[in-house]
Tab-separated table of C-alpha atoms in Angstrom:
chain	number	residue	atom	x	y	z
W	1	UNK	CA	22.014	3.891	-3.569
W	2	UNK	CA	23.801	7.641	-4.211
W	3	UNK	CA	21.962	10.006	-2.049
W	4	UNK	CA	19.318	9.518	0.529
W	5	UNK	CA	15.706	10.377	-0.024
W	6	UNK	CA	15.245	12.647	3.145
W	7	UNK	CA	11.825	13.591	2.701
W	8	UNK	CA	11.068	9.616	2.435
W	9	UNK	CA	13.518	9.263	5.456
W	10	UNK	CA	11.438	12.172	7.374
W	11	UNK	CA	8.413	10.750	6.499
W	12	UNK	CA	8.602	7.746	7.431
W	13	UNK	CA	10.059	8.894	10.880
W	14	UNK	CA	6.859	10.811	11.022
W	15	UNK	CA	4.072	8.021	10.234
W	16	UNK	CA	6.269	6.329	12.691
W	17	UNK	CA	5.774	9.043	15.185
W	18	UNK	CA	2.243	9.410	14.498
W	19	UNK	CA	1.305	5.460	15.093
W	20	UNK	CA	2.931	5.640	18.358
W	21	UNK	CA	1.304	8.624	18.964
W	22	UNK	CA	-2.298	8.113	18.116
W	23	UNK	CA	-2.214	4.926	19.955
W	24	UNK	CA	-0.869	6.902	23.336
W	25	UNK	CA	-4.159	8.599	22.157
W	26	UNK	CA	-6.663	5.759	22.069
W	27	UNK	CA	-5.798	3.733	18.839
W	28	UNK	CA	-5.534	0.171	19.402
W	29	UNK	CA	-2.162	-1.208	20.743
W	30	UNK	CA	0.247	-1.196	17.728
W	31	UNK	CA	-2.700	0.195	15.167
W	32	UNK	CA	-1.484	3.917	15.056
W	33	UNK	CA	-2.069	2.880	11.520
W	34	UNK	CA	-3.110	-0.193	9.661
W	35	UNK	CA	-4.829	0.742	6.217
W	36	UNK	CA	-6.098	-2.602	6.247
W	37	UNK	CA	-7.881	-2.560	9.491
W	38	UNK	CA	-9.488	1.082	9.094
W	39	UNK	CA	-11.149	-0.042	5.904
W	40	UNK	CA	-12.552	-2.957	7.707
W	41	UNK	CA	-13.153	-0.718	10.572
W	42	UNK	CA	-15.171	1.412	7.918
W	43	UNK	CA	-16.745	-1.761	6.150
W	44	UNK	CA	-17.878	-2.134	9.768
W	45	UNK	CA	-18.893	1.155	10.717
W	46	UNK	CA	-21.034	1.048	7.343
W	47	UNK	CA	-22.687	-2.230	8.649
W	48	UNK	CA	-21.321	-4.032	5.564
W	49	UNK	CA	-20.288	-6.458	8.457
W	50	UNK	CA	-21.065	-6.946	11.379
W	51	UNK	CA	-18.434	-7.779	13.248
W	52	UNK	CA	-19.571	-5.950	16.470
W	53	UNK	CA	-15.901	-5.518	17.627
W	54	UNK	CA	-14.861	-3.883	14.681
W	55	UNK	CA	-17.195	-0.994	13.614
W	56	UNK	CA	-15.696	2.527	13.805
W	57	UNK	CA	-15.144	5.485	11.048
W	58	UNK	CA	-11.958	5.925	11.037
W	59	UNK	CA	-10.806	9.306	10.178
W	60	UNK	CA	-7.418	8.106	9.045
W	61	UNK	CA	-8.394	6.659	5.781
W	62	UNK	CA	-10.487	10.291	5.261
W	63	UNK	CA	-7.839	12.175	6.111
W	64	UNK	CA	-5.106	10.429	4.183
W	65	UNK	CA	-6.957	10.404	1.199
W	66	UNK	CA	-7.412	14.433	1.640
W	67	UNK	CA	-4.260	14.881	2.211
W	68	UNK	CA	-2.989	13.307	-1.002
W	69	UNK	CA	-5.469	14.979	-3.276
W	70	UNK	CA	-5.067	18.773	-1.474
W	71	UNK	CA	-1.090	18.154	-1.629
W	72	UNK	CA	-1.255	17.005	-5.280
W	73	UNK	CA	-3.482	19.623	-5.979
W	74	UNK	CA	-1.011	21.958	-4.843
W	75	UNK	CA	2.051	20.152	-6.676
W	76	UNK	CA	0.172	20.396	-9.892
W	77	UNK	CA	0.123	16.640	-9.733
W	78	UNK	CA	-3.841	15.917	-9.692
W	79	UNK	CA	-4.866	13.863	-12.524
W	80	UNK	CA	-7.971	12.160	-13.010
W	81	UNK	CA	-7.033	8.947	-14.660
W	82	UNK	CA	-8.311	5.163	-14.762
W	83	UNK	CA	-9.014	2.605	-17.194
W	84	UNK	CA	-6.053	-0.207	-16.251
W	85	UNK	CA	-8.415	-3.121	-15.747
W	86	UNK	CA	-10.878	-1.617	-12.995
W	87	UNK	CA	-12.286	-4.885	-12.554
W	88	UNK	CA	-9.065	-7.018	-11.856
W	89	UNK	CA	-7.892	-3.963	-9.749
W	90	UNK	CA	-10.874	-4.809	-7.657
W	91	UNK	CA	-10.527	-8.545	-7.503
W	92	UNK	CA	-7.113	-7.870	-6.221
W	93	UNK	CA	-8.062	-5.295	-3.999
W	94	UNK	CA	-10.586	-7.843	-2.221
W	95	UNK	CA	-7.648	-10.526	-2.052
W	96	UNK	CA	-5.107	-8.132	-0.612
W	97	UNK	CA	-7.447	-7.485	2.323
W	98	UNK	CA	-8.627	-11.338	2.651
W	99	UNK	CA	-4.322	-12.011	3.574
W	100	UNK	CA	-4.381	-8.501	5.452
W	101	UNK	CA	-6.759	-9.843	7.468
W	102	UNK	CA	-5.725	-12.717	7.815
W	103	UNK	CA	-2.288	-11.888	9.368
W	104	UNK	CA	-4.031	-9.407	11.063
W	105	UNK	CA	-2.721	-6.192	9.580
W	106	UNK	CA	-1.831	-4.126	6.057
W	107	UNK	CA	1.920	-3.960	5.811
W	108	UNK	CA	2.269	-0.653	6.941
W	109	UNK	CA	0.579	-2.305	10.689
W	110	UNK	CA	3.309	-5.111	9.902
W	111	UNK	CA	6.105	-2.508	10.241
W	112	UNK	CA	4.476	-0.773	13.402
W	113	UNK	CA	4.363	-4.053	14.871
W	114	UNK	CA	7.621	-4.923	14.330
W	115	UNK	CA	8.603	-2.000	15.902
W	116	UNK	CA	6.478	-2.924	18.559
W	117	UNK	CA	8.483	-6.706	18.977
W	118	UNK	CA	5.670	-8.789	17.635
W	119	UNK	CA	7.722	-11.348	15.960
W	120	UNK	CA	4.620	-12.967	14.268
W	121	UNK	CA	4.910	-9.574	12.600
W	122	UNK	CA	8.106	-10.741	11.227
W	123	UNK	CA	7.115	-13.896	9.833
W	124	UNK	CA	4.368	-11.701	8.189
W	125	UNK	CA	7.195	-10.201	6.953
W	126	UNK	CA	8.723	-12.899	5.252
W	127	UNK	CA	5.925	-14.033	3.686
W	128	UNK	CA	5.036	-10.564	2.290
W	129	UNK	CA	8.485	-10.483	0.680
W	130	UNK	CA	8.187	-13.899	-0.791
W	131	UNK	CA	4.786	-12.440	-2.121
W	132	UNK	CA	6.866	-10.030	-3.275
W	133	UNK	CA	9.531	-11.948	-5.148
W	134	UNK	CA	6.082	-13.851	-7.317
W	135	UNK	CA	4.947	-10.576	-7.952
W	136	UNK	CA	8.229	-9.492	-9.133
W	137	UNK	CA	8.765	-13.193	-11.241
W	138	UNK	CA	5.913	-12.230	-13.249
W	139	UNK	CA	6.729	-8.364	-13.774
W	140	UNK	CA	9.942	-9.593	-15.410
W	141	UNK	CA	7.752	-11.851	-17.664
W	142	UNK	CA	5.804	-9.226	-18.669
W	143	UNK	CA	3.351	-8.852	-16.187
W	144	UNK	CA	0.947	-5.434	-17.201
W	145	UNK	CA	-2.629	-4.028	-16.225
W	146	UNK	CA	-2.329	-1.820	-19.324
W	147	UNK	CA	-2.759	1.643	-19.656
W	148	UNK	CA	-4.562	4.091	-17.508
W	149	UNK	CA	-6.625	7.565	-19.594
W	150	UNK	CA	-7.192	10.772	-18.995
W	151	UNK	CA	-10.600	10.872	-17.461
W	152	UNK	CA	-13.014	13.528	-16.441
W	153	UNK	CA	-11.545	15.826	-13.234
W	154	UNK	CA	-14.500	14.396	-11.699
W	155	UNK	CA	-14.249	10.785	-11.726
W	156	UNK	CA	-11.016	11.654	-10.073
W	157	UNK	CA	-12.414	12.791	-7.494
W	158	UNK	CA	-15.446	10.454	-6.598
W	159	UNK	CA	-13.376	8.793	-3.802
W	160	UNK	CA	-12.108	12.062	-1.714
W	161	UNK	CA	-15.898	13.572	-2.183
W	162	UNK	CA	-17.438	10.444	-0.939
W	163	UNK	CA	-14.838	10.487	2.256
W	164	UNK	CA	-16.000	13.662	2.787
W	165	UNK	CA	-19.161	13.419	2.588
W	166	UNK	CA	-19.172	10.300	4.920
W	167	UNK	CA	-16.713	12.080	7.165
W	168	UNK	CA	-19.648	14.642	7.706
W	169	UNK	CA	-22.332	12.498	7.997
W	170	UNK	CA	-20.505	10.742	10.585
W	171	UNK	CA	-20.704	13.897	12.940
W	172	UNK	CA	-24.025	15.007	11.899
W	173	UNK	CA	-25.846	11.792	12.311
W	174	UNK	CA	-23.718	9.413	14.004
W	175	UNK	CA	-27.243	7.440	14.582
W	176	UNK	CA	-26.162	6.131	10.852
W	177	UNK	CA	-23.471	4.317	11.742
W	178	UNK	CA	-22.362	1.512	13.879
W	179	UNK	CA	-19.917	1.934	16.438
W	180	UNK	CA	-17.790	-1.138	18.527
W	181	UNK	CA	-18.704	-0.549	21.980
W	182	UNK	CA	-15.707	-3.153	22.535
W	183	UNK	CA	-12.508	-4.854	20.956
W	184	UNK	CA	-10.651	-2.830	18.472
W	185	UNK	CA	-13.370	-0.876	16.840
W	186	UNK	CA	-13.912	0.903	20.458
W	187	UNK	CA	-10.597	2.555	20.925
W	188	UNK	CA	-9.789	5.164	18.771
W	189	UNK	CA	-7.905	9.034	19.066
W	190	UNK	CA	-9.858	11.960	19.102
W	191	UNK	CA	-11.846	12.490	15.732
W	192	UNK	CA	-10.114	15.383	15.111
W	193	UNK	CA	-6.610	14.759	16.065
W	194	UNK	CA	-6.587	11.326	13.651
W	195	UNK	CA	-8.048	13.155	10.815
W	196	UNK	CA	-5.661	15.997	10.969
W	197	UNK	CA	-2.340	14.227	11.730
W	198	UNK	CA	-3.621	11.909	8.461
W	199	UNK	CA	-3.854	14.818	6.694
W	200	UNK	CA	-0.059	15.695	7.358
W	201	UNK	CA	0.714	12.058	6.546
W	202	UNK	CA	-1.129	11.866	3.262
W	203	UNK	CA	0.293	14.433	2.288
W	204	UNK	CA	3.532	13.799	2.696
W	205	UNK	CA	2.842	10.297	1.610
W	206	UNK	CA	2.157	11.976	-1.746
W	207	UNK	CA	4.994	14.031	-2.090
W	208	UNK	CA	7.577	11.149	-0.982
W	209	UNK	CA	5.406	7.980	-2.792
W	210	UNK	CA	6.236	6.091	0.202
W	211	UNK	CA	5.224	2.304	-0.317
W	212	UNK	CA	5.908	-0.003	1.237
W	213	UNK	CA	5.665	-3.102	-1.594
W	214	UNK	CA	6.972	-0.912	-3.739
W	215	UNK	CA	10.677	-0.454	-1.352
W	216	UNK	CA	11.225	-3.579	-1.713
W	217	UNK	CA	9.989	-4.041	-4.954
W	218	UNK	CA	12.747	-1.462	-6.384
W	219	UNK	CA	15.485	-2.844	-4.022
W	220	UNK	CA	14.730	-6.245	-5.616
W	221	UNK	CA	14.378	-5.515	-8.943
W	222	UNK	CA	16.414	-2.048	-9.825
W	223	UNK	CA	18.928	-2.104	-6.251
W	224	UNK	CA	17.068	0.707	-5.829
W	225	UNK	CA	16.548	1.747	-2.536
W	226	UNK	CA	15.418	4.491	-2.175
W	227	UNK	CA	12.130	3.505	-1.441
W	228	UNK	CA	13.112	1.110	1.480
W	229	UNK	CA	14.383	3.718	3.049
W	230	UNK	CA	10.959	4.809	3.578
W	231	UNK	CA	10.115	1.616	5.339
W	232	UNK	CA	13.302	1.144	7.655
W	233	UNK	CA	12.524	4.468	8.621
W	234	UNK	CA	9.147	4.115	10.215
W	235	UNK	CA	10.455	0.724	11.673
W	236	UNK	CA	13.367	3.062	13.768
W	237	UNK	CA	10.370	5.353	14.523
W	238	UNK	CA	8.099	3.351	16.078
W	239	UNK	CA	10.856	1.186	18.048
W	240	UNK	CA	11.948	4.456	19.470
W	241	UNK	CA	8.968	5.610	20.248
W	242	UNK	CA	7.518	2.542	21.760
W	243	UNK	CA	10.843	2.512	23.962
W	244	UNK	CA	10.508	5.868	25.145
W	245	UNK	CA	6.704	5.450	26.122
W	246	UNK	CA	7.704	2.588	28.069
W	247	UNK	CA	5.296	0.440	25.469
W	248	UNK	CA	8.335	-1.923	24.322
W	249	UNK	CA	9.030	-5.092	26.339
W	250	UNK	CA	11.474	-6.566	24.081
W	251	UNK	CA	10.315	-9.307	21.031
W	252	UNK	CA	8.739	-12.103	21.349
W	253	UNK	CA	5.383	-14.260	19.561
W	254	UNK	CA	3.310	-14.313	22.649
W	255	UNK	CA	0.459	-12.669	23.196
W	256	UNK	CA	0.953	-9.896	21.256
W	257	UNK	CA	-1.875	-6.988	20.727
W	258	UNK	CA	-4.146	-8.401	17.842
W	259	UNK	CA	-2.055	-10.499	16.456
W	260	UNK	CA	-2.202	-14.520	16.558
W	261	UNK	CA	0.791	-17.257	16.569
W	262	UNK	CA	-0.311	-19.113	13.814
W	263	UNK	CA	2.759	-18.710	12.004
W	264	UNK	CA	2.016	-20.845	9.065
W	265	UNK	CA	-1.283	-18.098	8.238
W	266	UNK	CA	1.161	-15.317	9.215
W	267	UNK	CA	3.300	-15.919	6.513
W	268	UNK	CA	0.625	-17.177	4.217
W	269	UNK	CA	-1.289	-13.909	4.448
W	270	UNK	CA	1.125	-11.411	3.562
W	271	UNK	CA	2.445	-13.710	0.996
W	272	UNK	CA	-0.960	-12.848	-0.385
W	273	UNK	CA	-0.675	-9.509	0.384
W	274	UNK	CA	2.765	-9.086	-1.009
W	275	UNK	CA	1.662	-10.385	-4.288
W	276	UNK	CA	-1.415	-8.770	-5.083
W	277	UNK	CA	0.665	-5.269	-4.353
W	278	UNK	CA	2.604	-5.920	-6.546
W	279	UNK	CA	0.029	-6.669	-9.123
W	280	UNK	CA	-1.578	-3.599	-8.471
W	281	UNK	CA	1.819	-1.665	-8.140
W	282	UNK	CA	1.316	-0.344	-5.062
W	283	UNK	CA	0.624	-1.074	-0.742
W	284	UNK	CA	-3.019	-0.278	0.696
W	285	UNK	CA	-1.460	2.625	1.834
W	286	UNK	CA	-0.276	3.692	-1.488
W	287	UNK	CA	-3.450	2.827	-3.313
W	288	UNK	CA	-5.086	5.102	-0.929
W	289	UNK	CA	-2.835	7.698	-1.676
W	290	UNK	CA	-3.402	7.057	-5.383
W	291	UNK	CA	-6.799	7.432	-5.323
W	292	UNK	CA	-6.419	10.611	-4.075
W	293	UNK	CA	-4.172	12.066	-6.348
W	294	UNK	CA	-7.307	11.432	-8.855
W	295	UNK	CA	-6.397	7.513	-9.743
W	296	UNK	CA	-9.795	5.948	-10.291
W	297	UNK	CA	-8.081	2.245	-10.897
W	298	UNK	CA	-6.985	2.805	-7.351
W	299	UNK	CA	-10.246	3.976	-6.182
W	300	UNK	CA	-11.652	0.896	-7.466
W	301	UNK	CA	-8.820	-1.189	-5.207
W	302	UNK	CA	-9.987	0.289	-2.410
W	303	UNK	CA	-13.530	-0.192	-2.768
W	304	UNK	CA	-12.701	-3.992	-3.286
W	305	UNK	CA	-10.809	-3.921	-0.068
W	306	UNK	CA	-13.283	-2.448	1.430
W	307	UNK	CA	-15.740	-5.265	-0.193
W	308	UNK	CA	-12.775	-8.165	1.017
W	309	UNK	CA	-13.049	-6.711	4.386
W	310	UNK	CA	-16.723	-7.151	4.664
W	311	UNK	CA	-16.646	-10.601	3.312
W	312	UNK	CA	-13.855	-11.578	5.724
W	313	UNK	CA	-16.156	-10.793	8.504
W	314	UNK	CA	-19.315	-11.843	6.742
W	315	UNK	CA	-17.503	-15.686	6.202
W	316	UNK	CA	-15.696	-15.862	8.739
W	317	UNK	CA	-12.039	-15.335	7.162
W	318	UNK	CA	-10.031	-13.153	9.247
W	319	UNK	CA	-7.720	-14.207	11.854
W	320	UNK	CA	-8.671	-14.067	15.403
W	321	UNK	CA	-6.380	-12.099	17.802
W	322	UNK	CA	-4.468	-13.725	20.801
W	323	UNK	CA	-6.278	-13.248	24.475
W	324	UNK	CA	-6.124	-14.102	27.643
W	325	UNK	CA	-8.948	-13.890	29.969
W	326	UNK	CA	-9.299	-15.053	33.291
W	327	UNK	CA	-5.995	-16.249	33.431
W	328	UNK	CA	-7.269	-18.747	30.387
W	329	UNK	CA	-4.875	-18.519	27.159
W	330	UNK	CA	-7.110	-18.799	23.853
W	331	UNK	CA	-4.150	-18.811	20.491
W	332	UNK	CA	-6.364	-17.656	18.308
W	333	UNK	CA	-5.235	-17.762	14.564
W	334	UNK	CA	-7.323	-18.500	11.598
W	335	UNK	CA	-10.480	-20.633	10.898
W	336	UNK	CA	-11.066	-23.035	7.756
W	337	UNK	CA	-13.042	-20.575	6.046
W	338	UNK	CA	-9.935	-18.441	5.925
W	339	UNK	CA	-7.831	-21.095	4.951
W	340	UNK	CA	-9.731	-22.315	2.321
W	341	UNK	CA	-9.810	-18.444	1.454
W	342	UNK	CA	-6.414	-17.802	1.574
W	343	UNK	CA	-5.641	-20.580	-1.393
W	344	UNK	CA	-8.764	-19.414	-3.613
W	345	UNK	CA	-6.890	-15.987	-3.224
W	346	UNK	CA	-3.760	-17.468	-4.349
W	347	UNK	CA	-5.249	-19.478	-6.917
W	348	UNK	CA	-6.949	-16.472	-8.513
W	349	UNK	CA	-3.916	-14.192	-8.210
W	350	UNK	CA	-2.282	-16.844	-10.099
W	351	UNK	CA	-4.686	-17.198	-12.806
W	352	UNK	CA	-4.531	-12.947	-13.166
W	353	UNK	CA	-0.906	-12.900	-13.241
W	354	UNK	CA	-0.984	-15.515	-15.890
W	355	UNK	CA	-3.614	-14.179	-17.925
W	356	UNK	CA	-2.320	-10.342	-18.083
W	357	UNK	CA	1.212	-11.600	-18.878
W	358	UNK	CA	2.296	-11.268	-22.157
W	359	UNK	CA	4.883	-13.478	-23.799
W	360	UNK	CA	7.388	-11.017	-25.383
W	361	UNK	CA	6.720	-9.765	-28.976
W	362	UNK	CA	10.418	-9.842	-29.576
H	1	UNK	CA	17.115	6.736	-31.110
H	2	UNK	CA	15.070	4.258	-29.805
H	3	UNK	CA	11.276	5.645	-28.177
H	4	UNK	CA	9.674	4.210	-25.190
H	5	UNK	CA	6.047	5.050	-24.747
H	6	UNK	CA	5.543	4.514	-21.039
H	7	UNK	CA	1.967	6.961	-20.697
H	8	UNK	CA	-0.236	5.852	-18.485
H	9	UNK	CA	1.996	2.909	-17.327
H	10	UNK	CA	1.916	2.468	-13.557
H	11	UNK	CA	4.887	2.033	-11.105
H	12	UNK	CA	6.776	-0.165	-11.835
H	13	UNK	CA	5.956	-0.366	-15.736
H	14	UNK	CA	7.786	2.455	-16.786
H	15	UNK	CA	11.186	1.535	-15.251
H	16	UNK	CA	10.565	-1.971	-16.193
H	17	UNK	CA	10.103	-0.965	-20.087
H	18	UNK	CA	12.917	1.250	-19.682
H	19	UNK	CA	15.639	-1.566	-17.790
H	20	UNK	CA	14.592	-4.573	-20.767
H	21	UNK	CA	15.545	-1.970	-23.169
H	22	UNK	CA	18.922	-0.706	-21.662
H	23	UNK	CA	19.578	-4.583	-20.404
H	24	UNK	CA	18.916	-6.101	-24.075
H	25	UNK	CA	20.582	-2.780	-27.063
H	26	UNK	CA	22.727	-0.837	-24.109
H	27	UNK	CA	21.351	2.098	-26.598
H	28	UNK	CA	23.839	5.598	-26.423
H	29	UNK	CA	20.515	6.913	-26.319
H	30	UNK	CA	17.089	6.843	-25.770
H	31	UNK	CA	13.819	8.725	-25.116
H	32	UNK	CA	10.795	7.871	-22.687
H	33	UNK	CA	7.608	9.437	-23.169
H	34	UNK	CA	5.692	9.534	-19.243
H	35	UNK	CA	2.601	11.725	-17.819
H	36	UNK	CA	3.125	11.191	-14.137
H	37	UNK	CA	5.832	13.312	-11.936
H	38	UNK	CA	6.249	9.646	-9.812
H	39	UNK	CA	7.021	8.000	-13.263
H	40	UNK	CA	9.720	10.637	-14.439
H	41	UNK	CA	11.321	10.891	-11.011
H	42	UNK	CA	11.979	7.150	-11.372
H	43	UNK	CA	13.034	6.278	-14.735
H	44	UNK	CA	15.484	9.722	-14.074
H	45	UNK	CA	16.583	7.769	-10.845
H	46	UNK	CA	16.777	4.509	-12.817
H	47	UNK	CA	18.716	6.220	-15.859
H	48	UNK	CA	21.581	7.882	-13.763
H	49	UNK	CA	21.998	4.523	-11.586
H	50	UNK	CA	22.641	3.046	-15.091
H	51	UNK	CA	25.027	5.591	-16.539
H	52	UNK	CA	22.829	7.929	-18.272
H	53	UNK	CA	22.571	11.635	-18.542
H	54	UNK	CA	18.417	12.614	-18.318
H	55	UNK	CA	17.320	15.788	-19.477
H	56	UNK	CA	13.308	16.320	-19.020
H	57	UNK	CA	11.422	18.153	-21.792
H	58	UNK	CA	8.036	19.307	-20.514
H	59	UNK	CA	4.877	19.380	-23.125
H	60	UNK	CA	1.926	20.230	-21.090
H	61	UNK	CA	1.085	17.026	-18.624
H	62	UNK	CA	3.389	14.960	-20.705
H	63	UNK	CA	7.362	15.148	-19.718
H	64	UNK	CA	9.750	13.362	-22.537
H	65	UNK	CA	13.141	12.362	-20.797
H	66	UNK	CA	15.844	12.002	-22.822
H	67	UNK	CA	18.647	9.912	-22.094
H	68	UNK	CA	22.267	9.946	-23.085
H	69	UNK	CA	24.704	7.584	-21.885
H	70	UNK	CA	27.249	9.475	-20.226
């Protein structure tokens, strides 16, 4: 660690900002961001579920995605590329959202709620660095999705175009779509305001390559950590700016805003999560990014989270949050389905990690 | 001097090639050929953390860094 990545550092204090913000704006109570979420939000809105709690369009994912492509447009850094195994891209992309959703949250929503003092957020957090450590195990043996190719500038850009165009359709003929009238899917920031502070965040997410698998990742492997600065960064943030808002009432497990106790599917989740990012080299967040500086593989991811979102809702996988009505206490947590889901996940991210590594020629 | 051909690699790969090959022949020097910016910035990053002097040759979207151990 020589010098200190300041535009990570700033960045990170700004998606930190931003969270806290656009929930003092109408985003769900410590879901300024969760890539994971918004994508099922969008599976939702889409009626690929229907989860009626969980249907909105969020303007996030458009906007980050715009912003990566218009800021690596400008940077000269837009290239249309793909061909590293699409189709194991997507498998992982699916499983990646099936422990998202589990634990309730990508890992960028694990960091805003640990700024927030959700401890189960920190148990996610241990399990998303033991995922971690696997992924890292079989990088070291020689883990690879092979090569990605120059493509056409087009296939580049089928993702951003098709945000757009759904971003439009959603204001022209909202009739299209579904919308929560309640639960999570019903609070949201102003269109506009989301879509433009994402903007500012994708880009900047570009230009730094904030990620957060990838910060600890590098600190792991290289004691590099430059990247985890990144992530410690929007962790300060968002405690800071929870404190000043008067939104911080210290840590604890209970009852915290859609989130669940189950610690056991907490750390199981991300562990899931941790792994498949680091099979696909990158966060949700960072995949979205990707796609939008013209990365079809990552394009693909998303679509498969988008597709593991819809099936966690479909089959009843996700975790249910922590409520209490009337004065009666329901823990919520995680139903067999998702169990049973969360070990197929592991057992096929095994089987992909094994199958794509090579033994050493040498 | 040894050649790494990280193209198309995706993060991590590239630093990953380039770390088994400094770990295992500690060459005086060695070049990596890359075609993203995020690649180059961190096999430079990963070559001066390891003692190396990088200089970047750019050939239209391809970037060869060439590394010298200081």
């Amino acid at each position: 660690m020589k010098k200190i990545n300041w535009l990570l550092v700033v960045t990170g204090l700004l998606v930190g900002a931003a969270a806290v913000a656009l929930t003092a704006l109408g985003n769900p109570p410590n879901m300024g961001f969760c890539i994971a979420c918004f994508l099922r939000d969008i599976a939702g809105a889409t009626k690929l579920h229907s989860a009626a709690v969980v249907q909105y369009f969020r303007p996030e994912i458009i906007g980050l995605v715009l912003g990566s492509t218009i800021m690596a447009i400008a940077g000269k850094e837009f290239k249309a590329k793909a061909g590293s195994s699409p189709a194991t891209r997507f498998v992982l992309g699916f499983f990646v959202m099936v422990g998202a959703l589990v634990f309730l949250g990508c890992p960028l929503r694990m960091v805003i709620r640990m700024g927030g003092g959700d401890l189960n957020a920190f148990v996610g957090f241990a399990g998303f660095f033991i995922g971690i450590l696997i992924g890292i195990f079989f990088l070291k043996k020689g883990f690879s999705l092979k090569r990605t190719y120059k493509v056409n500038t087009s296939e580049g850009l089928v993702l951003p175009a098709a945000l757009v165009i759904f971003g439009v359709l959603v204001l022209a003929v909202p009739a299209l779509f579904a919308f929560s009238e309640s639960g999570p899917g019903s609070k949201h920031a102003p269109f506009f305001i989301s879509l433009i502070i994402a903007l500012v965040i994708g880009a900047l997410a570009q230009k730094s390559r904030m990620c957060f698998a990838g910060g600890l990742r590098d600190a792991v492997m290289f004691k590099d950590f430059n990247l985890v600065s990144g992530f410690v960064a929007v962790f300060i943030a968002v405690l800071l700016g929870n404190i000043i808002l008067g939104k911080f009432s210290g840590f604890s497990t209970y009852l915290q805003p859609i989130s669940h106790a189950s610690q056991l599917w907490n750390l199981l989740g991300m562990v899931l999560v941790g792994w498949g990012s680091i099979l696909l080299g990158g966060c949700p967040l960072r995949q979205l990014i990707l796609a939008g500086e013209g990365n079809g593989d990552s394009a693909v991811t998303v679509l498969g989270m988008i597709v593991g979102a819809a099936f966690s809702h479909n089959f009843g996988l996700a975790g249910s949050a922590a409520s209490l009505t009337d004065d009666v206490y329901k823990a919520g947590g995680i139903g067999t389905n998702g169990k049973v889901a969360v070990f197929i996940g592991f057992a096929v991210l095994l089987v992909i990690s094994l199958i794509n590594t090579k033994k050493e020629a040498k | 001097m040894s050649s790494i051909d990280a193209r198309g690699l995706s993060c991590p790969m590239p630093v990953v090639l380039v770390q088994n090959e400094v770990k295992k022949n500690a060459p005086a020097e060695f070049q990596v050929l890359l075609d993203s910016e995020c690649s180059v910035e961190n096999v430079t990053r990963f070559a001066k953390n390891n003692g190396y002097e990088v200089k970047a040759e750019e050939n239209g979207e391809e970037t060869t860094l060439i590394c010298t151990k200081k």
